[in-house]
């Protein structure tokens, strides 16, 4: 079974084809290196999580792949991984490849033999949209407490 069949028969992406906010990313990459593992706390529930960035790529370019918790231990330098239904996000203005909740990945036996680290897409800076709109005093909202009673 070829890697393309593993990915649902789709031809898949090459790293150079990735754009900010790309979705349904299917590609096979080689893991070049693992960045330092760090711990973060969820804003939602206060739980602790481990996170690490891996430099991955193919013959067209490279990008940082962000992995969380137990998935960190499933990836080793020098191995090939096939990512299915991944996505691209912007972290501090630079692109990151993510597997996410609806995606998956697995180690495969074959992949790109050469990685183009000179074309690192994560080193390019992109303008990032603001997440939240500012609160306007005259809009009927008052400091995040819902509707203001008008007299």
PDB file of C-alpha atoms in Angstrom:
ATOM      1  CA  UNK A   1       0.000   0.000   0.000  1.00  0.00           C
ATOM      2  CA  UNK A   2       1.462   3.364  -0.955  1.00  0.00           C
ATOM      3  CA  UNK A   3       1.493   6.403   1.272  1.00  0.00           C
ATOM      4  CA  UNK A   4      -1.094   8.101  -0.969  1.00  0.00           C
ATOM      5  CA  UNK A   5      -3.507   5.205  -0.417  1.00  0.00           C
ATOM      6  CA  UNK A   6      -2.841   5.503   3.309  1.00  0.00           C
ATOM      7  CA  UNK A   7      -4.034   9.093   3.118  1.00  0.00           C
ATOM      8  CA  UNK A   8      -7.389   8.229   1.632  1.00  0.00           C
ATOM      9  CA  UNK A   9      -6.200   8.187  -1.973  1.00  0.00           C
ATOM     10  CA  UNK A  10      -5.577  11.930  -2.096  1.00  0.00           C
ATOM     11  CA  UNK A  11      -2.458  13.167  -3.834  1.00  0.00           C
ATOM     12  CA  UNK A  12      -1.499  15.263  -0.826  1.00  0.00           C
ATOM     13  CA  UNK A  13       0.504  18.440  -0.417  1.00  0.00           C
ATOM     14  CA  UNK A  14       4.142  19.329  -0.697  1.00  0.00           C
ATOM     15  CA  UNK A  15       5.525  21.619   2.008  1.00  0.00           C
ATOM     16  CA  UNK A  16       6.042  24.501  -0.448  1.00  0.00           C
ATOM     17  CA  UNK A  17       2.271  24.423  -1.222  1.00  0.00           C
ATOM     18  CA  UNK A  18       1.255  25.221   2.358  1.00  0.00           C
ATOM     19  CA  UNK A  19      -0.338  28.600   3.058  1.00  0.00           C
ATOM     20  CA  UNK A  20      -1.505  30.287   6.266  1.00  0.00           C
ATOM     21  CA  UNK A  21      -4.815  28.758   7.335  1.00  0.00           C
ATOM     22  CA  UNK A  22      -4.541  25.751   4.948  1.00  0.00           C
ATOM     23  CA  UNK A  23      -6.938  22.983   5.937  1.00  0.00           C
ATOM     24  CA  UNK A  24      -7.231  19.250   5.173  1.00  0.00           C
ATOM     25  CA  UNK A  25      -3.471  18.981   4.761  1.00  0.00           C
ATOM     26  CA  UNK A  26      -2.284  15.497   3.772  1.00  0.00           C
ATOM     27  CA  UNK A  27       1.457  15.057   3.386  1.00  0.00           C
ATOM     28  CA  UNK A  28       4.408  12.831   4.196  1.00  0.00           C
ATOM     29  CA  UNK A  29       7.449  14.446   5.784  1.00  0.00           C
ATOM     30  CA  UNK A  30      10.762  13.539   7.343  1.00  0.00           C
ATOM     31  CA  UNK A  31      11.414  14.612  10.944  1.00  0.00           C
ATOM     32  CA  UNK A  32      14.647  16.626  10.925  1.00  0.00           C
ATOM     33  CA  UNK A  33      14.902  17.733  14.562  1.00  0.00           C
ATOM     34  CA  UNK A  34      12.995  18.092  17.813  1.00  0.00           C
ATOM     35  CA  UNK A  35      12.805  21.425  19.595  1.00  0.00           C
ATOM     36  CA  UNK A  36      12.808  21.887  23.332  1.00  0.00           C
ATOM     37  CA  UNK A  37       9.777  20.463  25.112  1.00  0.00           C
ATOM     38  CA  UNK A  38       7.903  22.961  27.271  1.00  0.00           C
ATOM     39  CA  UNK A  39       4.893  22.973  29.560  1.00  0.00           C
ATOM     40  CA  UNK A  40       1.852  25.170  29.131  1.00  0.00           C
ATOM     41  CA  UNK A  41      -1.374  25.679  31.054  1.00  0.00           C
ATOM     42  CA  UNK A  42      -4.754  25.608  29.322  1.00  0.00           C
ATOM     43  CA  UNK A  43      -6.713  28.853  29.515  1.00  0.00           C
ATOM     44  CA  UNK A  44      -9.943  26.863  29.384  1.00  0.00           C
ATOM     45  CA  UNK A  45      -9.593  24.522  32.350  1.00  0.00           C
ATOM     46  CA  UNK A  46      -6.178  25.184  33.896  1.00  0.00           C
ATOM     47  CA  UNK A  47      -4.822  21.736  32.969  1.00  0.00           C
ATOM     48  CA  UNK A  48      -1.114  21.264  32.245  1.00  0.00           C
ATOM     49  CA  UNK A  49       0.081  20.163  28.803  1.00  0.00           C
ATOM     50  CA  UNK A  50       3.416  19.382  27.175  1.00  0.00           C
ATOM     51  CA  UNK A  51       4.184  20.914  23.786  1.00  0.00           C
ATOM     52  CA  UNK A  52       7.149  20.583  21.404  1.00  0.00           C
ATOM     53  CA  UNK A  53       7.972  21.775  17.901  1.00  0.00           C
ATOM     54  CA  UNK A  54       9.556  19.418  15.378  1.00  0.00           C
ATOM     55  CA  UNK A  55      11.242  20.634  12.204  1.00  0.00           C
ATOM     56  CA  UNK A  56       9.799  18.485   9.406  1.00  0.00           C
ATOM     57  CA  UNK A  57       9.986  18.724   5.657  1.00  0.00           C
ATOM     58  CA  UNK A  58      10.359  17.309   2.196  1.00  0.00           C
ATOM     59  CA  UNK A  59      12.410  18.156  -0.885  1.00  0.00           C
ATOM     60  CA  UNK A  60      10.428  21.404  -1.414  1.00  0.00           C
ATOM     61  CA  UNK A  61      10.744  22.955   2.046  1.00  0.00           C
ATOM     62  CA  UNK A  62      10.412  22.617   5.802  1.00  0.00           C
ATOM     63  CA  UNK A  63       8.037  23.784   8.543  1.00  0.00           C
ATOM     64  CA  UNK A  64       7.613  23.403  12.290  1.00  0.00           C
ATOM     65  CA  UNK A  65       5.133  20.731  13.363  1.00  0.00           C
ATOM     66  CA  UNK A  66       3.613  21.371  16.798  1.00  0.00           C
ATOM     67  CA  UNK A  67       2.868  18.242  18.829  1.00  0.00           C
ATOM     68  CA  UNK A  68       1.097  17.977  22.182  1.00  0.00           C
ATOM     69  CA  UNK A  69       1.266  15.625  25.176  1.00  0.00           C
ATOM     70  CA  UNK A  70       1.548  11.897  24.336  1.00  0.00           C
ATOM     71  CA  UNK A  71       2.004  12.572  20.610  1.00  0.00           C
ATOM     72  CA  UNK A  72       5.440  14.029  21.384  1.00  0.00           C
ATOM     73  CA  UNK A  73       6.677  10.577  22.401  1.00  0.00           C
ATOM     74  CA  UNK A  74       5.410   9.017  19.144  1.00  0.00           C
ATOM     75  CA  UNK A  75       7.756  11.072  16.929  1.00  0.00           C
ATOM     76  CA  UNK A  76      11.521  10.527  16.590  1.00  0.00           C
ATOM     77  CA  UNK A  77      14.180  12.374  14.621  1.00  0.00           C
ATOM     78  CA  UNK A  78      14.998  10.785  11.278  1.00  0.00           C
ATOM     79  CA  UNK A  79      11.644   9.014  10.893  1.00  0.00           C
ATOM     80  CA  UNK A  80       8.951   9.602   8.287  1.00  0.00           C
ATOM     81  CA  UNK A  81       5.407  10.509   9.245  1.00  0.00           C
ATOM     82  CA  UNK A  82       2.256  10.707   7.141  1.00  0.00           C
ATOM     83  CA  UNK A  83      -0.144  13.412   8.305  1.00  0.00           C
ATOM     84  CA  UNK A  84      -3.816  13.201   7.392  1.00  0.00           C
ATOM     85  CA  UNK A  85      -6.256  16.099   7.764  1.00  0.00           C
ATOM     86  CA  UNK A  86      -3.732  18.453   9.356  1.00  0.00           C
ATOM     87  CA  UNK A  87      -3.973  22.229   9.271  1.00  0.00           C
ATOM     88  CA  UNK A  88      -1.793  25.331   9.294  1.00  0.00           C
ATOM     89  CA  UNK A  89      -2.059  27.940  12.024  1.00  0.00           C
ATOM     90  CA  UNK A  90      -0.159  31.134  12.739  1.00  0.00           C
ATOM     91  CA  UNK A  91       1.750  31.347  16.014  1.00  0.00           C
ATOM     92  CA  UNK A  92       3.229  34.792  16.619  1.00  0.00           C
ATOM     93  CA  UNK A  93       3.053  35.460  12.897  1.00  0.00           C
ATOM     94  CA  UNK A  94       4.792  32.288  11.695  1.00  0.00           C
ATOM     95  CA  UNK A  95       3.209  29.205  10.149  1.00  0.00           C
ATOM     96  CA  UNK A  96       2.919  25.982  12.145  1.00  0.00           C
ATOM     97  CA  UNK A  97       1.715  22.593  10.957  1.00  0.00           C
ATOM     98  CA  UNK A  98      -0.723  20.925  13.365  1.00  0.00           C
ATOM     99  CA  UNK A  99      -2.392  17.530  13.500  1.00  0.00           C
ATOM    100  CA  UNK A 100      -5.242  18.679  15.714  1.00  0.00           C
ATOM    101  CA  UNK A 101      -8.309  16.949  17.069  1.00  0.00           C
ATOM    102  CA  UNK A 102      -9.688  15.834  13.700  1.00  0.00           C
ATOM    103  CA  UNK A 103      -6.385  14.872  12.106  1.00  0.00           C
ATOM    104  CA  UNK A 104      -4.087  11.896  12.510  1.00  0.00           C
ATOM    105  CA  UNK A 105      -0.538  10.835  11.811  1.00  0.00           C
ATOM    106  CA  UNK A 106       1.438   7.627  11.652  1.00  0.00           C
ATOM    107  CA  UNK A 107       5.015   6.579  11.099  1.00  0.00           C
ATOM    108  CA  UNK A 108       5.649   5.220   7.615  1.00  0.00           C
ATOM    109  CA  UNK A 109       8.569   3.343   6.096  1.00  0.00           C
ATOM    110  CA  UNK A 110       9.116   5.605   3.097  1.00  0.00           C
ATOM    111  CA  UNK A 111       9.244   9.330   2.604  1.00  0.00           C
ATOM    112  CA  UNK A 112      11.324  12.166   1.227  1.00  0.00           C
ATOM    113  CA  UNK A 113      15.018  11.284   1.368  1.00  0.00           C
ATOM    114  CA  UNK A 114      16.151  14.897   1.192  1.00  0.00           C
ATOM    115  CA  UNK A 115      14.744  17.849   3.157  1.00  0.00           C
ATOM    116  CA  UNK A 116      15.086  21.431   1.937  1.00  0.00           C
ATOM    117  CA  UNK A 117      15.764  23.315   5.190  1.00  0.00           C
ATOM    118  CA  UNK A 118      16.722  26.470   3.261  1.00  0.00           C
ATOM    119  CA  UNK A 119      13.025  27.037   2.488  1.00  0.00           C
ATOM    120  CA  UNK A 120      11.705  27.037   6.076  1.00  0.00           C
ATOM    121  CA  UNK A 121       8.121  28.321   5.864  1.00  0.00           C
ATOM    122  CA  UNK A 122       8.030  28.925   9.624  1.00  0.00           C
ATOM    123  CA  UNK A 123      10.715  31.612   9.296  1.00  0.00           C
ATOM    124  CA  UNK A 124       8.474  33.766   7.091  1.00  0.00           C
ATOM    125  CA  UNK A 125       6.369  36.328   8.949  1.00  0.00           C
ATOM    126  CA  UNK A 126       2.683  36.835   8.185  1.00  0.00           C
ATOM    127  CA  UNK A 127       0.305  39.453   9.463  1.00  0.00           C
ATOM    128  CA  UNK A 128      -2.000  37.902  12.000  1.00  0.00           C
ATOM    129  CA  UNK A 129      -5.595  38.996  12.469  1.00  0.00           C
ATOM    130  CA  UNK A 130      -6.674  40.122  15.909  1.00  0.00           C
ATOM    131  CA  UNK A 131      -8.705  37.524  17.757  1.00  0.00           C
ATOM    132  CA  UNK A 132     -10.979  39.822  19.719  1.00  0.00           C
ATOM    133  CA  UNK A 133     -12.783  43.009  18.865  1.00  0.00           C
ATOM    134  CA  UNK A 134     -12.403  45.860  21.320  1.00  0.00           C
ATOM    135  CA  UNK A 135     -15.356  46.674  23.540  1.00  0.00           C
ATOM    136  CA  UNK A 136     -17.041  49.897  22.534  1.00  0.00           C
ATOM    137  CA  UNK A 137     -18.613  51.939  25.280  1.00  0.00           C
ATOM    138  CA  UNK A 138     -21.582  53.160  23.241  1.00  0.00           C
ATOM    139  CA  UNK A 139     -22.532  49.819  21.714  1.00  0.00           C
ATOM    140  CA  UNK A 140     -24.871  48.629  24.455  1.00  0.00           C
ATOM    141  CA  UNK A 141     -22.240  46.443  26.095  1.00  0.00           C
ATOM    142  CA  UNK A 142     -20.559  47.375  29.311  1.00  0.00           C
ATOM    143  CA  UNK A 143     -17.160  45.874  30.129  1.00  0.00           C
ATOM    144  CA  UNK A 144     -18.099  42.330  29.181  1.00  0.00           C
ATOM    145  CA  UNK A 145     -21.117  42.049  31.489  1.00  0.00           C
ATOM    146  CA  UNK A 146     -23.749  41.645  28.791  1.00  0.00           C
ATOM    147  CA  UNK A 147     -26.410  44.166  27.893  1.00  0.00           C
ATOM    148  CA  UNK A 148     -26.569  47.460  29.661  1.00  0.00           C
ATOM    149  CA  UNK A 149     -29.948  48.639  30.793  1.00  0.00           C
ATOM    150  CA  UNK A 150     -30.953  51.830  29.015  1.00  0.00           C
ATOM    151  CA  UNK A 151     -33.061  54.390  30.865  1.00  0.00           C
TER     152      UNK A 151
END
